[in-house]
Coordinates of C-alpha atoms in Angstrom, one line a residue:
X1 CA 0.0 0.0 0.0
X2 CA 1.4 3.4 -0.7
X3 CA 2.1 5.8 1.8
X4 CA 3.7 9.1 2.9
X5 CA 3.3 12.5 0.9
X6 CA 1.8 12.5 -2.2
X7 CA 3.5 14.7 -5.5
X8 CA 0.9 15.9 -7.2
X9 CA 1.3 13.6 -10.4
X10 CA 1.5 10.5 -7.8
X11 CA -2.1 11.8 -6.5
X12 CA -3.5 12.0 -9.6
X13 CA -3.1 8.3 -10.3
X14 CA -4.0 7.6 -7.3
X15 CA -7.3 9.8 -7.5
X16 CA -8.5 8.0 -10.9
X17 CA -7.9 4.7 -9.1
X18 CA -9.0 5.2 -5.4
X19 CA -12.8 4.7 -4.1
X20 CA -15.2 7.0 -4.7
X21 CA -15.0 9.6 -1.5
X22 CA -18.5 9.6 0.7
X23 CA -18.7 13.0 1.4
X24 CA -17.3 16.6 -0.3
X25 CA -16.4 19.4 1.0
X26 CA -15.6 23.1 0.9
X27 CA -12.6 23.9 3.3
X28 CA -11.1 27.0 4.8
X29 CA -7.8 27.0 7.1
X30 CA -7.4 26.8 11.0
X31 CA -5.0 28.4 13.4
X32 CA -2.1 26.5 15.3
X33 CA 0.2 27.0 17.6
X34 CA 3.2 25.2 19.1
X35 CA 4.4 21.4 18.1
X36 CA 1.6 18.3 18.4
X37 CA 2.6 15.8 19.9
X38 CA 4.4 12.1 19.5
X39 CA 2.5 10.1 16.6
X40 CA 2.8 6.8 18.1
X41 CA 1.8 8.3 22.1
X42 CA -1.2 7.1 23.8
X43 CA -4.4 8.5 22.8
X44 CA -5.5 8.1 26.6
X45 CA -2.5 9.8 27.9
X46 CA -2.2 13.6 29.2
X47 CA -1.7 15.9 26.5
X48 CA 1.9 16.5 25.8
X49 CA 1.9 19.6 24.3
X50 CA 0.8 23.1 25.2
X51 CA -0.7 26.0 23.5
X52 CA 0.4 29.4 24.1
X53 CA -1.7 32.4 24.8
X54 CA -0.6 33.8 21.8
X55 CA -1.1 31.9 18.7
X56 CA 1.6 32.2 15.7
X57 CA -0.3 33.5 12.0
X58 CA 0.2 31.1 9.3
X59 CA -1.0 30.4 5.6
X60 CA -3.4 28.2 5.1
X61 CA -1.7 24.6 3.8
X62 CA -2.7 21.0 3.2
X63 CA -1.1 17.6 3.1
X64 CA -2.3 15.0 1.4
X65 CA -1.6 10.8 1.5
X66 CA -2.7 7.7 0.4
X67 CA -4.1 5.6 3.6
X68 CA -6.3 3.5 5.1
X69 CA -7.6 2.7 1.1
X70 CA -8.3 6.1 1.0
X71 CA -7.2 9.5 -0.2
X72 CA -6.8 11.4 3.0
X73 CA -6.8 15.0 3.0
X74 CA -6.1 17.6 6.1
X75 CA -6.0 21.1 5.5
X76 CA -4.2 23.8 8.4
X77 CA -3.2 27.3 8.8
X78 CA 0.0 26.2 10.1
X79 CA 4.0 25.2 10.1
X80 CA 4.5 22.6 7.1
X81 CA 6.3 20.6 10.4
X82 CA 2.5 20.1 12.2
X83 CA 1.2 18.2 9.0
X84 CA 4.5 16.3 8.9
X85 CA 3.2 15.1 12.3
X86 CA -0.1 14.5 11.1
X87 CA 0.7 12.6 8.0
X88 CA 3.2 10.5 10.5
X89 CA 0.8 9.8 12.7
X90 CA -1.0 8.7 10.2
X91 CA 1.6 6.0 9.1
X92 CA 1.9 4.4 12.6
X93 CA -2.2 3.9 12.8
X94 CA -1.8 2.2 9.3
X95 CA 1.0 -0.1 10.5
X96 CA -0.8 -1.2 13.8
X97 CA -4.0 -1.4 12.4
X98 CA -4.4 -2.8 8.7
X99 CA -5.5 -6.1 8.2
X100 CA -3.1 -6.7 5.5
X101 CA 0.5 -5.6 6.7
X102 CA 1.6 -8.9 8.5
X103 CA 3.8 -7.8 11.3
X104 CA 0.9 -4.8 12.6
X105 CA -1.2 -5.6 15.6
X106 CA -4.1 -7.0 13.9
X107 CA -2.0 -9.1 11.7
X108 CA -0.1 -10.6 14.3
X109 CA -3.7 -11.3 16.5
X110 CA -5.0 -12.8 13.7
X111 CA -2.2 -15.4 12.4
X112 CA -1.6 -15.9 16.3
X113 CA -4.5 -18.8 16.1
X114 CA -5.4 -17.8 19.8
X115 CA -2.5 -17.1 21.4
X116 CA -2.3 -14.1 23.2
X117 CA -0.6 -11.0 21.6
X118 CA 0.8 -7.9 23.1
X119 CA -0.3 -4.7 21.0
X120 CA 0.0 -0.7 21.3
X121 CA -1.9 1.3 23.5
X122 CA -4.0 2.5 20.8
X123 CA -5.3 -0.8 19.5
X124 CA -6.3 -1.7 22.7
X125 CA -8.0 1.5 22.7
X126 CA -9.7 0.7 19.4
X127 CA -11.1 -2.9 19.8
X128 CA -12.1 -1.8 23.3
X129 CA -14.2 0.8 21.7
X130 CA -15.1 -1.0 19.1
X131 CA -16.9 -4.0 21.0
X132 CA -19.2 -1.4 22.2
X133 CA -20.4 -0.9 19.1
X134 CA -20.7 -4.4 18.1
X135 CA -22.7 -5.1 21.5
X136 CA -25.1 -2.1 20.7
X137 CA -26.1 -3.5 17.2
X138 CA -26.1 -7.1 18.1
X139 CA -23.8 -7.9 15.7
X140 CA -24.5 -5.8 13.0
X141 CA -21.4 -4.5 13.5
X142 CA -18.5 -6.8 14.6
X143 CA -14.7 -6.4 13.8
X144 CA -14.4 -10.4 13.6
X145 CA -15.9 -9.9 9.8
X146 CA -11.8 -10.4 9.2
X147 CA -13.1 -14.2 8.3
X148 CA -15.4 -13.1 5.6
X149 CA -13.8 -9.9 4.7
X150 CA -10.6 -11.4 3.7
X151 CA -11.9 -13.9 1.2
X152 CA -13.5 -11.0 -0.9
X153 CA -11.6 -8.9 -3.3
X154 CA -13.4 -6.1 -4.4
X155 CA -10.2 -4.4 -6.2
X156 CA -10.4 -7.3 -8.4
X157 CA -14.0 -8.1 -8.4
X158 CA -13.1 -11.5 -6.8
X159 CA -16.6 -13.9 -5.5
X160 CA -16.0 -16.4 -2.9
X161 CA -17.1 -20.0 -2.7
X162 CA -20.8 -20.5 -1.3
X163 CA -18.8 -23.2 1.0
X164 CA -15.6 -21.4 1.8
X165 CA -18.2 -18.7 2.9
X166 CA -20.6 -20.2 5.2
X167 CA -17.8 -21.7 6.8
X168 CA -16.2 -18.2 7.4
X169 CA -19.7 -17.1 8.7
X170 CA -19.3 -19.3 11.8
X171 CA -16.4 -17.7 13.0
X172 CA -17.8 -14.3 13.3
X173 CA -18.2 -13.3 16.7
X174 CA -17.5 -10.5 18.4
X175 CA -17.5 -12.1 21.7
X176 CA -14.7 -14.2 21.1
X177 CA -12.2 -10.9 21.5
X178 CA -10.9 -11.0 24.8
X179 CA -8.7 -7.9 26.3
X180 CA -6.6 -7.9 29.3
X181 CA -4.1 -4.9 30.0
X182 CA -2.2 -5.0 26.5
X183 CA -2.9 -8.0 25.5
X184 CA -5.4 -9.3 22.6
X185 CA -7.1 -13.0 22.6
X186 CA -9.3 -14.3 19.7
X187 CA -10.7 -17.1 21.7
X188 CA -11.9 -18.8 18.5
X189 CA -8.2 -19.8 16.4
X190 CA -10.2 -19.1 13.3
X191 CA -11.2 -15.8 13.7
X192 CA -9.6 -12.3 12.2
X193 CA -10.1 -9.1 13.2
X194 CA -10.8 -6.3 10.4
X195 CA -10.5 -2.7 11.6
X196 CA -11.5 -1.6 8.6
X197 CA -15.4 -0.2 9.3
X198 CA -14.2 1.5 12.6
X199 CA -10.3 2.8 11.8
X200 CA -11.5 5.9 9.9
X201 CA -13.4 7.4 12.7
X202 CA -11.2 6.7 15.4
X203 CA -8.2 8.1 13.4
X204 CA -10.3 11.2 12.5
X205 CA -10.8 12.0 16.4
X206 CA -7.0 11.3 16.9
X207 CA -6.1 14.0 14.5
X208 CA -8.4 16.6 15.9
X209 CA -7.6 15.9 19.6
X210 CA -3.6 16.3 18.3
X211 CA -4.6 19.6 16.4
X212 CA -7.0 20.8 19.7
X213 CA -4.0 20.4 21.7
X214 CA -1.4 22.0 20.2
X215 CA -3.9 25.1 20.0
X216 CA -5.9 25.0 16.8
X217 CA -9.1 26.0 17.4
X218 CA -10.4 25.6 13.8
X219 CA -10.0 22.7 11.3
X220 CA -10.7 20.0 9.0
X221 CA -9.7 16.3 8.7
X222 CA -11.1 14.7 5.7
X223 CA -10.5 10.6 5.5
X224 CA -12.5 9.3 2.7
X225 CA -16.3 9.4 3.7
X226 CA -15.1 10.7 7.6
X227 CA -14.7 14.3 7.7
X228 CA -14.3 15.7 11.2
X229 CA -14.0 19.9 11.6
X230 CA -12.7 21.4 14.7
X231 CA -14.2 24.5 15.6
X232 CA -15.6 26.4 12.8
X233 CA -14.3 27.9 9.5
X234 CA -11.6 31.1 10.5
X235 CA -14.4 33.4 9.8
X236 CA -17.1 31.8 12.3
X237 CA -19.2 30.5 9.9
X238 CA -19.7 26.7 9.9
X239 CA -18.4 24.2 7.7
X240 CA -20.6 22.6 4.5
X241 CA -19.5 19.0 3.9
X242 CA -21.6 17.6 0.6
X243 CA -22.8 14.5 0.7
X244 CA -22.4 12.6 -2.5
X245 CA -25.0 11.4 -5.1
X246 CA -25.0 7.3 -4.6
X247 CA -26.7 7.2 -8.4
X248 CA -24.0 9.5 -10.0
X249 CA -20.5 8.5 -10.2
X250 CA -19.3 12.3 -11.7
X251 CA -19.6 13.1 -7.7
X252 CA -22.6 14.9 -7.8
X253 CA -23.6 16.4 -4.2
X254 CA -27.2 16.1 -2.9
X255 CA -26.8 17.5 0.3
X256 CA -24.8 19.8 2.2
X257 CA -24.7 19.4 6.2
X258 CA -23.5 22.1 8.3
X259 CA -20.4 21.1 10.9
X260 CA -19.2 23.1 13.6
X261 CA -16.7 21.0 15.5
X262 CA -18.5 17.7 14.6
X263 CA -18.4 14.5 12.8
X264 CA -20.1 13.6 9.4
X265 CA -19.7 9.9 8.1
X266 CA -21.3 8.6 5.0
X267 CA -20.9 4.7 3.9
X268 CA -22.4 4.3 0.3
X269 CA -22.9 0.4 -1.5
X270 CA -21.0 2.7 -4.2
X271 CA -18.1 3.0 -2.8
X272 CA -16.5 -0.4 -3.4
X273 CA -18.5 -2.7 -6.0
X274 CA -18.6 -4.5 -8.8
X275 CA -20.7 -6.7 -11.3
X276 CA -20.2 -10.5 -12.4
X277 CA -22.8 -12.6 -14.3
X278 CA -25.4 -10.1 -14.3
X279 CA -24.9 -9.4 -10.2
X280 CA -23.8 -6.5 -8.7
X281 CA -21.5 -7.1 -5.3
X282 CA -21.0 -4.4 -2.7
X283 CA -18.4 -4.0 -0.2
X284 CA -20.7 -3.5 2.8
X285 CA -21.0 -7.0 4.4
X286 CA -23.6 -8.3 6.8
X287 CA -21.5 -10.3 9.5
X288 CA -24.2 -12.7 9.7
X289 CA -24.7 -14.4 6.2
X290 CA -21.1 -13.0 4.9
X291 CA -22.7 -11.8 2.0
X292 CA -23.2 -8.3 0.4
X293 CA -25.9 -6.7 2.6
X294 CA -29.8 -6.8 1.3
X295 CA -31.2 -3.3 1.6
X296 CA -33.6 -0.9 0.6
X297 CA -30.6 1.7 1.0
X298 CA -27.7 3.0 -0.8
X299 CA -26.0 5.5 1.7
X300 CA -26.3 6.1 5.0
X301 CA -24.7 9.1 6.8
X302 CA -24.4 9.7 10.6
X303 CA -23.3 13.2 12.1
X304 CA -22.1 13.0 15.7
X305 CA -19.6 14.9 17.8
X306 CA -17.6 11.9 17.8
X307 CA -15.9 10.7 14.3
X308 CA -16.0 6.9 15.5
X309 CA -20.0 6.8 16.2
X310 CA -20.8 7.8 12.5
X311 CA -18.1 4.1 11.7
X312 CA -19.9 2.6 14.2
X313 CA -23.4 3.5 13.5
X314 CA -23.7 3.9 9.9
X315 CA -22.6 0.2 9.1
X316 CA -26.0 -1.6 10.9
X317 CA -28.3 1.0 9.2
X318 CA -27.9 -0.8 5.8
X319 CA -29.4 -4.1 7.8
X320 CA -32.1 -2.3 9.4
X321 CA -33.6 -0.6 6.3
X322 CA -34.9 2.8 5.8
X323 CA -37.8 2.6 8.2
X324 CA -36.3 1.2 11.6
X325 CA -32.9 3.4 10.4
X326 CA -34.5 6.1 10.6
X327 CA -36.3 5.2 13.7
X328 CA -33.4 4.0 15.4
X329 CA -31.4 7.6 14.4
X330 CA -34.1 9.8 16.2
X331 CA -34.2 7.3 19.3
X332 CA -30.8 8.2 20.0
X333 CA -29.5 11.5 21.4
X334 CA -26.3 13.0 20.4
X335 CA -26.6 11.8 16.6
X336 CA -28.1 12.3 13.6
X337 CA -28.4 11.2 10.0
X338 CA -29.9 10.9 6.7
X339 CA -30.0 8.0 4.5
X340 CA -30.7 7.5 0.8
X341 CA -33.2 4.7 -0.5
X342 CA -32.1 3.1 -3.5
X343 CA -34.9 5.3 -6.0
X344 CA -33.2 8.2 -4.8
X345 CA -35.4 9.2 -1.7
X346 CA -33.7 11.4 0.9
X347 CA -34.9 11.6 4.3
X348 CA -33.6 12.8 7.7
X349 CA -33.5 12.3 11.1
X350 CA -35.6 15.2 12.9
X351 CA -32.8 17.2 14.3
X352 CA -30.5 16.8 10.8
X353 CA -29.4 20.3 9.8
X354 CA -28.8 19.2 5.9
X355 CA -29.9 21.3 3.2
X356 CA -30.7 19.3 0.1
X357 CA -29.4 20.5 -3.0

């Protein structure tokens, strides 16, 4: 996988070959002031760093990479050295997280065949986290989908054996992850962990707790379909992040959602799919059957203070469907949404602020 700093002929390749992005946006520059701290430190940890009273004036600067499967996008008024950080930090979440780099935390766990496995702070952090989520949805979510995940291959529109698949099934369960201090057990040998629906959204909060302690106090981390802002734009007014068309793939924007220091996740059956014998299959699993998810919706988006609730939440709407998603959005405080039906229908939650376009 390619990582680091992008040239801008490098992005360009990359752009025409990455996964359609779930969410757009119009950007403005933030203010920062002093160093950020260690990439690899513990997210849990004291801040290290300090902001002064007085904070330094800057031009307004991006970095750009290629992670996580993603093009990843973070755009400061700052030092060129703070985005350095950034993309770095970056880096070490893909090297302790990512299924597919053998010698990371979750590849070591998952070739381990239930042996216990000493990881970072952070991926404790993570899968701790994460079985929340997978307890909240009953399993609609679950980061043991590694089983099933692993034998699909979107990138090369690979289908996996009915057999090979229902055999996978059995060995996703969230339940069988067992945590104690820094050490990781998959009480079932054939098991694997896959970060991938939940990474994004923890990362995203990571960056912006890194920026809001080294003093920014406005921002915007954009990570595929996971944009985050901190604060608002430099002239007060809120940020508009679009949400993308599911039926258009020129990247047509229905919707635009106002953010002021807040999350917006979309997850779209476009983002990763393909057709073979007359069938289309999409990325979005259920962990139950192992199969591309059967739904009367093609995106989901949540918005929540907290980048990893919209990973965690907008995964399970698919399985409930447009009624009990939408019913399930407005029973919880703290988030909202919209979703898309598949004949283009938008609806939101009662509180969403979105304006469709």
């Amino acid at each position: 996988m390619t990582q680091g700093i992008l040239s801008r002929r490098e992005l360009g390749r990359l752009l025409a070959g990455a996964c359609t992005c779930g969410a757009a946006s119009l950007v403005a520059g933030c203010g920062v002031s002093g160093p950020l701290a260690n990439p690899g430190a513990d997210p849990t940890a004291e801040p290290t760093t300090k902001s002064t009273s007085k904070a330094a004036s800057y031009d307004q600067i991006s970095t750009t990479l290629f992670a996580f499967d993603t093009v990843v996008t973070i755009t400061a008024s700052c030092g060129q050295e703070t985005l350095d950080v950034l993309a770095q930090r970056c880096q070490y979440f893909e090297s302790i997280f990512s299924r597919t780099i053998a010698t990371s935390d979750i590849g070591r766990i998952n070739t381990a065949a239930g042996a216990s496995v000493q990881v970072a702070a952070e991926t404790i952090d993570i899968l701790d986290k994460a079985l929340a989520y997978c307890a909240e949805s009953g399993g609609m979510f679950d980061i043991t989908i590694g089983a099933v995940s692993s034998l699909w291959d979107f990138h090369e529109g690979v289908v996996p054996a009915d057999e090979a698949l229902n055999e996978a099934a059995h060995h996703v369960d969230y339940t069988k992850v067992q945590l104690d201090g820094n050490t990781v057990t998959l009480q079932d040998p054939a098991a694997k962990l896959d970060l991938g629906g939940i990474a994004k959204g923890y990362i995203a909060d990571d960056l912006c707790r890194m920026l809001a302690e080294a003093g920014c106090t406005s921002g915007f981390v954009n990570l595929g379909g996971n944009v985050k802002t901190l604060g608002t734009k430099p002239d007060g007014s809120p940020w508009h992040v679009g949400i993308q068309d599911p039926n258009d793939k020129t990247g047509k924007v229905v919707a635009a959602v106002y953010s002021q220091g807040t999350s917006v996740v979309t997850s779209g059956l476009y983002e990763r799919q393909f057709s073979k014998d007359g069938k289309t299959y999409w990325h979005i699993l259920d962990p139950r059957t192992g199969r591309p998810v059967q739904t009367d919706l093609v995106s989901a988006t949540i918005v929540s203070e907290a980048s990893i609730d919209g990973d965690g939440y907008t995964k399970p709407l698919f399985m409930m469907g447009h009624d009990a998603a939408l019913e399930w959005i407005n029973a919880h405080d703290g988030i909202e949404g919209l979703v898309v039906s598949a004949d283009g229908t938008i609806t939101q939650s009662d509180g969403c602020n979105a304006s469709l376009l």
